[in-house]
Tab-separated table of C-alpha atoms in Angstrom:
chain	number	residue	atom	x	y	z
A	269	UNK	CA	-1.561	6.592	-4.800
A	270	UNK	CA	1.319	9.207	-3.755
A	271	UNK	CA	1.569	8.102	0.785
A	272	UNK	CA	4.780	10.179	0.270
A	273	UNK	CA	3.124	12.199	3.214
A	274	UNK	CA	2.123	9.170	5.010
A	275	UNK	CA	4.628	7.116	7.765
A	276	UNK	CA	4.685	5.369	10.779
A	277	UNK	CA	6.386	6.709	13.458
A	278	UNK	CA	8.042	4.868	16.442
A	279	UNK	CA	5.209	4.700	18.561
A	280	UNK	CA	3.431	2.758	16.103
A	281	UNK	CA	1.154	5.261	14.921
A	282	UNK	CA	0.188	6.260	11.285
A	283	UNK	CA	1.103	9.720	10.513
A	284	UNK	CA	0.386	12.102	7.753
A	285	UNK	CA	-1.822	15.454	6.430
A	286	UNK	CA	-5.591	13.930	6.942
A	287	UNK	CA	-4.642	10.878	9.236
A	288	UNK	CA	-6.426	11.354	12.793
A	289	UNK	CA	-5.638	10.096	16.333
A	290	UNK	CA	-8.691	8.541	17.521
A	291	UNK	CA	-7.240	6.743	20.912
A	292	UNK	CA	-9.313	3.651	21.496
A	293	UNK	CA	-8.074	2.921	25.410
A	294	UNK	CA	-9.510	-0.086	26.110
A	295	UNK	CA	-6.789	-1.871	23.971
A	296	UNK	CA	-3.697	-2.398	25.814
A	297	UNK	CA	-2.764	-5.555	24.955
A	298	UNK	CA	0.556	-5.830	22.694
A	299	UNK	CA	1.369	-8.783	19.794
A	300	UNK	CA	3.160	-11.346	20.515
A	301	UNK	CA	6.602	-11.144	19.491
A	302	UNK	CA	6.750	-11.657	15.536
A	303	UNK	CA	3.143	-9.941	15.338
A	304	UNK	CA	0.990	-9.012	13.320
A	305	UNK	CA	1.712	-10.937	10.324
A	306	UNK	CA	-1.836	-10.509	8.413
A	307	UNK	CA	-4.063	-7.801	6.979
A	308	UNK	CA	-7.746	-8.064	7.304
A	309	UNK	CA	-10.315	-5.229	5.277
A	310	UNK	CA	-13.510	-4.732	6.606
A	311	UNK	CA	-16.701	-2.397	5.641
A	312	UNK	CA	-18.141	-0.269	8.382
A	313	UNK	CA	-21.664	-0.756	7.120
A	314	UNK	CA	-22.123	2.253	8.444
A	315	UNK	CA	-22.860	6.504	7.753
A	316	UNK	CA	-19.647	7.777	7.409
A	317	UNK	CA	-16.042	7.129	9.016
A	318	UNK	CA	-16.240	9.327	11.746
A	319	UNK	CA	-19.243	7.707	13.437
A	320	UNK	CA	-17.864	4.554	12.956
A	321	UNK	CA	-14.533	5.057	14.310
A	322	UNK	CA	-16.359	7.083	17.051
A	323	UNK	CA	-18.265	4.377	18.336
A	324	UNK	CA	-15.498	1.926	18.163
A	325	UNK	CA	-13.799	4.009	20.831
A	326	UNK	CA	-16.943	3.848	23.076
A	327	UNK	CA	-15.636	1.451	26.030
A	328	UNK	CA	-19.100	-0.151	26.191
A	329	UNK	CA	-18.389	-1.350	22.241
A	330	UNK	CA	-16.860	-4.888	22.060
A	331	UNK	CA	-15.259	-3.713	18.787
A	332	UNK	CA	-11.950	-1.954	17.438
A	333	UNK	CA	-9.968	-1.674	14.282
A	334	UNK	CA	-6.503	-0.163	13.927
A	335	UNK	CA	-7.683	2.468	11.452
A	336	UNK	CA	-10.898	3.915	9.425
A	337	UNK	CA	-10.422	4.917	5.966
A	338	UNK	CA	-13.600	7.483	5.241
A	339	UNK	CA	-14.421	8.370	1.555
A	340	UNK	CA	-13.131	11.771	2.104
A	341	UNK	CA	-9.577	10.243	2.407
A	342	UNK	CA	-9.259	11.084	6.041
A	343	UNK	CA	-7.457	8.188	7.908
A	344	UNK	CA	-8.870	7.389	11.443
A	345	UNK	CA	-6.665	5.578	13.820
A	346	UNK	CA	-7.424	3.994	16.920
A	347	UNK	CA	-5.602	1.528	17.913
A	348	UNK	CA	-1.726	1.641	17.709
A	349	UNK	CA	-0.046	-0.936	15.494
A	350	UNK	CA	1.409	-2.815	18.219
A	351	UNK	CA	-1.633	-3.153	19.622
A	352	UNK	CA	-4.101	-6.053	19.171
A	353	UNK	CA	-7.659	-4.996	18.558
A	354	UNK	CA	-10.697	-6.378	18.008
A	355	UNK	CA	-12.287	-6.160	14.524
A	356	UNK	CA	-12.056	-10.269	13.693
A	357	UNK	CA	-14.453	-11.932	16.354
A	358	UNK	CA	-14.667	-15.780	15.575
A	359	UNK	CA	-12.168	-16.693	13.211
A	360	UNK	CA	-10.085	-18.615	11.696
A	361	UNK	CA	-7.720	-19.057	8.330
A	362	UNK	CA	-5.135	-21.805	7.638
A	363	UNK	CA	-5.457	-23.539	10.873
A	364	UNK	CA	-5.291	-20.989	12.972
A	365	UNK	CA	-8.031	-19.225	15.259
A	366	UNK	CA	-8.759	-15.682	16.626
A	367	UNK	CA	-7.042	-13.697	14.104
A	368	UNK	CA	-7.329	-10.803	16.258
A	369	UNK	CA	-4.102	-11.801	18.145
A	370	UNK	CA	-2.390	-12.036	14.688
A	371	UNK	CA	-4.031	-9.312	12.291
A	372	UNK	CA	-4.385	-5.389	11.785
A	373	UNK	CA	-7.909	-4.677	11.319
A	374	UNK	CA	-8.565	-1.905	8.338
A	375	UNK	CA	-12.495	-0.725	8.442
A	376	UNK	CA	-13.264	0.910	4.783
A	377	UNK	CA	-16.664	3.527	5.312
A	378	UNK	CA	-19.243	1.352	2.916
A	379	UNK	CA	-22.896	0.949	3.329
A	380	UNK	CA	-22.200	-2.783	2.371
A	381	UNK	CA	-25.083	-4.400	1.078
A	382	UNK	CA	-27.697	-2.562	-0.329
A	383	UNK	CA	-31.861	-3.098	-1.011
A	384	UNK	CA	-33.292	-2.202	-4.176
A	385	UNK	CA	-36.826	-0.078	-4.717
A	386	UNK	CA	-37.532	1.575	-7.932
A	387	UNK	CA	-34.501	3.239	-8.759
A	388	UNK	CA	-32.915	3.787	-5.453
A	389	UNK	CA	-31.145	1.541	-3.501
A	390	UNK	CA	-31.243	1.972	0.783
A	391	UNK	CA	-28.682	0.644	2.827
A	392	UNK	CA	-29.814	-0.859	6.168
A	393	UNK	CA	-29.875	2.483	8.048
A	394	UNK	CA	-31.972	4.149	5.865
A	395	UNK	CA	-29.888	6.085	3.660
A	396	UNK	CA	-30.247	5.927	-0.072
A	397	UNK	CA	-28.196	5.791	-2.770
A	398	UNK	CA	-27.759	6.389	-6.333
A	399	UNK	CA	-27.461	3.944	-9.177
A	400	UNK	CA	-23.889	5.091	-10.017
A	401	UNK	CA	-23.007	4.211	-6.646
A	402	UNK	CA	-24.433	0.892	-6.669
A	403	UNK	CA	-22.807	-2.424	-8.078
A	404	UNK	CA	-24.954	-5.964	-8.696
A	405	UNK	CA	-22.596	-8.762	-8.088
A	406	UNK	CA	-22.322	-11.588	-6.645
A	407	UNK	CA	-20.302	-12.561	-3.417
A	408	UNK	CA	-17.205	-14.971	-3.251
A	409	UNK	CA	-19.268	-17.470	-0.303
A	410	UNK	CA	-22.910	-17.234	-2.523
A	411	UNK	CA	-25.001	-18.137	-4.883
A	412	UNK	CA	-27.254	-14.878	-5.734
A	413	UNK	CA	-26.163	-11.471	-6.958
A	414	UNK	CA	-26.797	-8.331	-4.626
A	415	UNK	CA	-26.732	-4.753	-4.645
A	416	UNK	CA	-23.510	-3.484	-3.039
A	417	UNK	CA	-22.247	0.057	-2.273
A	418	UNK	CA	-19.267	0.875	-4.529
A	419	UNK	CA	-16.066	2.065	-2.672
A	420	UNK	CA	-14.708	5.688	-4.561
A	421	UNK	CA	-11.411	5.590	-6.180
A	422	UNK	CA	-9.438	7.648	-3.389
A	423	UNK	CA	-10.385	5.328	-0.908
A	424	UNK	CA	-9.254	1.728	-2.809
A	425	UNK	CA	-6.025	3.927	-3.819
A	426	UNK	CA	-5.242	4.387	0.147
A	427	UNK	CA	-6.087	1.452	1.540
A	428	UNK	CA	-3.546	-0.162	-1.350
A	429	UNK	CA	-1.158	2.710	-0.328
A	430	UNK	CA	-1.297	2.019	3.758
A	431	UNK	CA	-1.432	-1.964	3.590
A	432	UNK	CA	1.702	-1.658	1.793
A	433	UNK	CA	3.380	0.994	4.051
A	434	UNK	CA	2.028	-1.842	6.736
A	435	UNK	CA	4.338	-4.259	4.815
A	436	UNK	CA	7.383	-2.266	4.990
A	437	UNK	CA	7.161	-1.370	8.734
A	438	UNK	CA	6.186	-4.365	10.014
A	439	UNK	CA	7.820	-7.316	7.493
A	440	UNK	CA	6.322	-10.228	8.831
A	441	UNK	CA	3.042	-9.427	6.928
A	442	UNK	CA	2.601	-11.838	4.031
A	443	UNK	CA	-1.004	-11.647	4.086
A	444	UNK	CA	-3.860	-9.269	2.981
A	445	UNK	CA	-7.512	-11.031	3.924
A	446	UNK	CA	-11.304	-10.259	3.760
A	447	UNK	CA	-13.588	-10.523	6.700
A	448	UNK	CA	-15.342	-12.742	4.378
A	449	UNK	CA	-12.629	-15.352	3.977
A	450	UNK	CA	-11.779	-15.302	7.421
A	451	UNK	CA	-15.127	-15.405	8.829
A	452	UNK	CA	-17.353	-17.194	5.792
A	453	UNK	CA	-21.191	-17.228	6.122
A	454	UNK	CA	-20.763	-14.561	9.341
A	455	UNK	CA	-19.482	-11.698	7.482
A	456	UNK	CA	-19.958	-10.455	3.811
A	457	UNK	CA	-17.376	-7.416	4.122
A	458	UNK	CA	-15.602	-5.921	2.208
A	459	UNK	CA	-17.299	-7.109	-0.072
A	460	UNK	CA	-17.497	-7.708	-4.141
A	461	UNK	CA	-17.477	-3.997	-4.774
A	462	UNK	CA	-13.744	-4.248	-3.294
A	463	UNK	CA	-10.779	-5.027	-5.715
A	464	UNK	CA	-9.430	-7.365	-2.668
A	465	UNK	CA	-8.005	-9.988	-5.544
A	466	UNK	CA	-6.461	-7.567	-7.606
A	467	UNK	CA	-4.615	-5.566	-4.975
A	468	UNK	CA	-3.366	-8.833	-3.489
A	469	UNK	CA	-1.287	-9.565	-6.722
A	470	UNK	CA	0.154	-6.231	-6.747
A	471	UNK	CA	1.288	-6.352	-3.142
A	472	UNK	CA	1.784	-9.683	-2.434
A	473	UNK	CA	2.494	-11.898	-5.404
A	474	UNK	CA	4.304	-8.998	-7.290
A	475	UNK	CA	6.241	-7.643	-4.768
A	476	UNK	CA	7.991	-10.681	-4.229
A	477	UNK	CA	8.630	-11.498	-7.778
A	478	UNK	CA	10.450	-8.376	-7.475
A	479	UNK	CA	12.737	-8.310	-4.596
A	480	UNK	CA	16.188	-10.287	-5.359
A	481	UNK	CA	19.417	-10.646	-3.840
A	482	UNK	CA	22.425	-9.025	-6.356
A	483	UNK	CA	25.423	-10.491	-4.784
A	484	UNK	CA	27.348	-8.196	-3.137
A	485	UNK	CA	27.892	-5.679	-6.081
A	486	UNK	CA	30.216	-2.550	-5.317
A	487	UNK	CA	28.641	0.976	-6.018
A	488	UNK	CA	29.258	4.795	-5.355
A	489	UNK	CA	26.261	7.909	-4.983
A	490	UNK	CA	26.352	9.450	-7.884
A	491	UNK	CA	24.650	12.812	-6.539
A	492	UNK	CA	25.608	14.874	-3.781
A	493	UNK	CA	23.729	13.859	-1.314
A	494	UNK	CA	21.279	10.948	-0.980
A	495	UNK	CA	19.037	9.761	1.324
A	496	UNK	CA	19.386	6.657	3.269
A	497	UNK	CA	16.342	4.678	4.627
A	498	UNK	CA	15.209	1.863	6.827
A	499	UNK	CA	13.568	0.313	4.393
A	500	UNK	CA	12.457	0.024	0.464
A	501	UNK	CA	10.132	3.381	0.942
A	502	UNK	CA	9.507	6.958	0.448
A	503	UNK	CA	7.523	7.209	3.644
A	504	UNK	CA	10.213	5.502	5.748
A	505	UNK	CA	12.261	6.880	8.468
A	506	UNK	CA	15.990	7.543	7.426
A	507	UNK	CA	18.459	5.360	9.384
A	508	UNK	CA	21.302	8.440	9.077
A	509	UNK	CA	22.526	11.896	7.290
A	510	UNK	CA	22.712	11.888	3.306
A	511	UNK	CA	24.887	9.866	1.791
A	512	UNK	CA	27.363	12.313	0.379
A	513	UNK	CA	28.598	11.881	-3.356
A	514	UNK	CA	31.663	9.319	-3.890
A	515	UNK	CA	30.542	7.321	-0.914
A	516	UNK	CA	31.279	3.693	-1.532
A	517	UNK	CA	28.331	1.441	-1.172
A	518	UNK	CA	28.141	-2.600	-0.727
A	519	UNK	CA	24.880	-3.396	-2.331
A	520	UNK	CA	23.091	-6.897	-1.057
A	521	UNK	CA	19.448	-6.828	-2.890
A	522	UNK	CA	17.153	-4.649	-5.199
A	523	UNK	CA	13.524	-4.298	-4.683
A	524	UNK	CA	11.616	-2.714	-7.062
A	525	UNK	CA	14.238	0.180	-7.843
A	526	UNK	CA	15.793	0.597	-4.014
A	527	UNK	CA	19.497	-1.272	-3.169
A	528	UNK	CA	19.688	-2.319	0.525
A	529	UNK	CA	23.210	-0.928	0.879
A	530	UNK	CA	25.671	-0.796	3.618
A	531	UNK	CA	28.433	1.867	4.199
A	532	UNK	CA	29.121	2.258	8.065
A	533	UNK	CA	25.908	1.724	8.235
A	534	UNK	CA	22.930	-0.600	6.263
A	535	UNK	CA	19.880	0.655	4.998
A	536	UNK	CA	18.021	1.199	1.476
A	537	UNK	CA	18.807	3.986	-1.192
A	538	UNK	CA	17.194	5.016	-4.419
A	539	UNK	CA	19.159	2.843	-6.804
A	540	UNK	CA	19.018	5.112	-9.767
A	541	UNK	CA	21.282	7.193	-7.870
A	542	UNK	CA	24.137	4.494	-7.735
A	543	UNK	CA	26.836	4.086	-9.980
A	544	UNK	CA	27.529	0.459	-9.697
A	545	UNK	CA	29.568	-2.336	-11.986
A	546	UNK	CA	26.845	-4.071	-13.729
A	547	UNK	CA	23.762	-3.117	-15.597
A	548	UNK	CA	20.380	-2.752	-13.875
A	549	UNK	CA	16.745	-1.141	-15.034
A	550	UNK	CA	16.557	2.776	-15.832
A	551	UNK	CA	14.877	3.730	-12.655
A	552	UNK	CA	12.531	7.154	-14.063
A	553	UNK	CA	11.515	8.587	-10.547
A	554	UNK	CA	12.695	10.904	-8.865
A	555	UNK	CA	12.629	8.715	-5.569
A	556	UNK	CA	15.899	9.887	-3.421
């Protein structure tokens, strides 16, 4: 997924070509200091994304999410990232309860669990729904397969594209749950029909495999100008001008093709750009 056009700005808001501003107002209360440090994916179980993240704003609704990802790609947000809202309920995961005060809540549009007759399959509101949209599968907390609206490609693509602009901006994530694992036998979302497992390893388990200190190395920009940023992403804010060409760099780590670098000033570069002493991977995109 390209979220080249997707960022978060100062105010804690997710911006970018089909991401709306929702305001939910009856969340005012901020993270404690060192917060949020967790993911959690839901299913709206519901029509589309625009009703549901419409009627999480209501103020009679005792419910809220950070952000709705609809099928059509749009991105709803409604409560800022700063901002703890209230998607969780009763909860709890390694010890600790109320994951609300610790967690950004992501609601994916899904009918969720589906009933079978003939050869359509109706979601609880009525609305039915095509075998090729339909998986049987069994969930991670039961016994017996179900039927389970399948998520589209362009939605599992974004989600996987904002959780991990979530983990740039906001470091202290090291954790990417299910409603399901933090609220087992309550809640079923997101369900089987989501690649939860897989997209775990690639954000969480790989990324860190890839990240490593390099010692201090010496390096130069090797174009004529290049970008410096605040952290290890296209979609993050730049710390300062271009680099210019010839500008001497001390390099401390490499992640995944960037070089946290410092000059006058320390932030992350593209490192195929970078001339530097020893050897490192041909980096192939054109990421400055």
């Amino acid at each position: 997924m390209d979220n080249t056009v997707l960022r978060i700005s100062n105010e804690h808001l997710l911006l970018g070509d089909k991401v709306e501003q929702l305001p939910c107002r009856k969340n005012t209360v901020k993270f404690a200091p060192g917060m949020p440090d967790t993911i959690v994916l839901h299913y709206t179980a519901g029509r589309d994304g625009r009703s549901a993240a419409e009627y999480l704003c209501k103020d009679t609704v005792k419910a809220s999410a950070h952000l709705v990802i609809d099928r059509n790609g749009t991105v709803f947000q409604l409560v800022p990232f700063d901002t703890v809202a209230w998607h969780a309920g009763k909860s709890q995961w390694k010890g600790r309860a109320g994951l609300n005060n610790y967690a950004i809540g992501i609601e994916i549009d899904n009918a969720g669990i589906l009933t079978r007759s003939g050869t359509a399959y109706t979601s609880w509101f009525g609305r039915k729904y095509a075998e090729d949209e339909v998986m049987e599968a069994t969930h991670r907390n039961e016994s017996q397969k179900r039927y389970w609206h399948l998520y589209n490609e362009q939605q599992i693509l974004l989600v996987e594209a904002v959780c991990e602009l979530l983990m740039d901006g906001y470091p202290a994530i090291k954790e990417i749950l299910g409603h399901d694992e933090i609220s087992p036998g309550r809640k079923q979302d997101p369900g089987p029909a989501f690649p939860l497992d897989k997209i775990r390893q690639r954000l969480l388990n790989d990324r860190d495999e890839d990240s490593a200190p390099v010692n201090n190395l010496s390096g130069k920009v090797r174009v004529p100008y290049l970008n410096i940023r605040r952290l290890p992403a296209l979609g993050a804010n730049k710390v300062a001008q271009s680099l210019p060409e010839g500008t001497d760099l001390t390099i401390f780590e490499e992640y995944n093709g960037w070089y946290r670098v410092k000059t006058e000033i320390e932030g992350w570069v593209a490192g195929r750009y970078v001339d530097i002493e020893n050897d490192f991977p041909d980096y192939n995109k054109d990421i400055h």
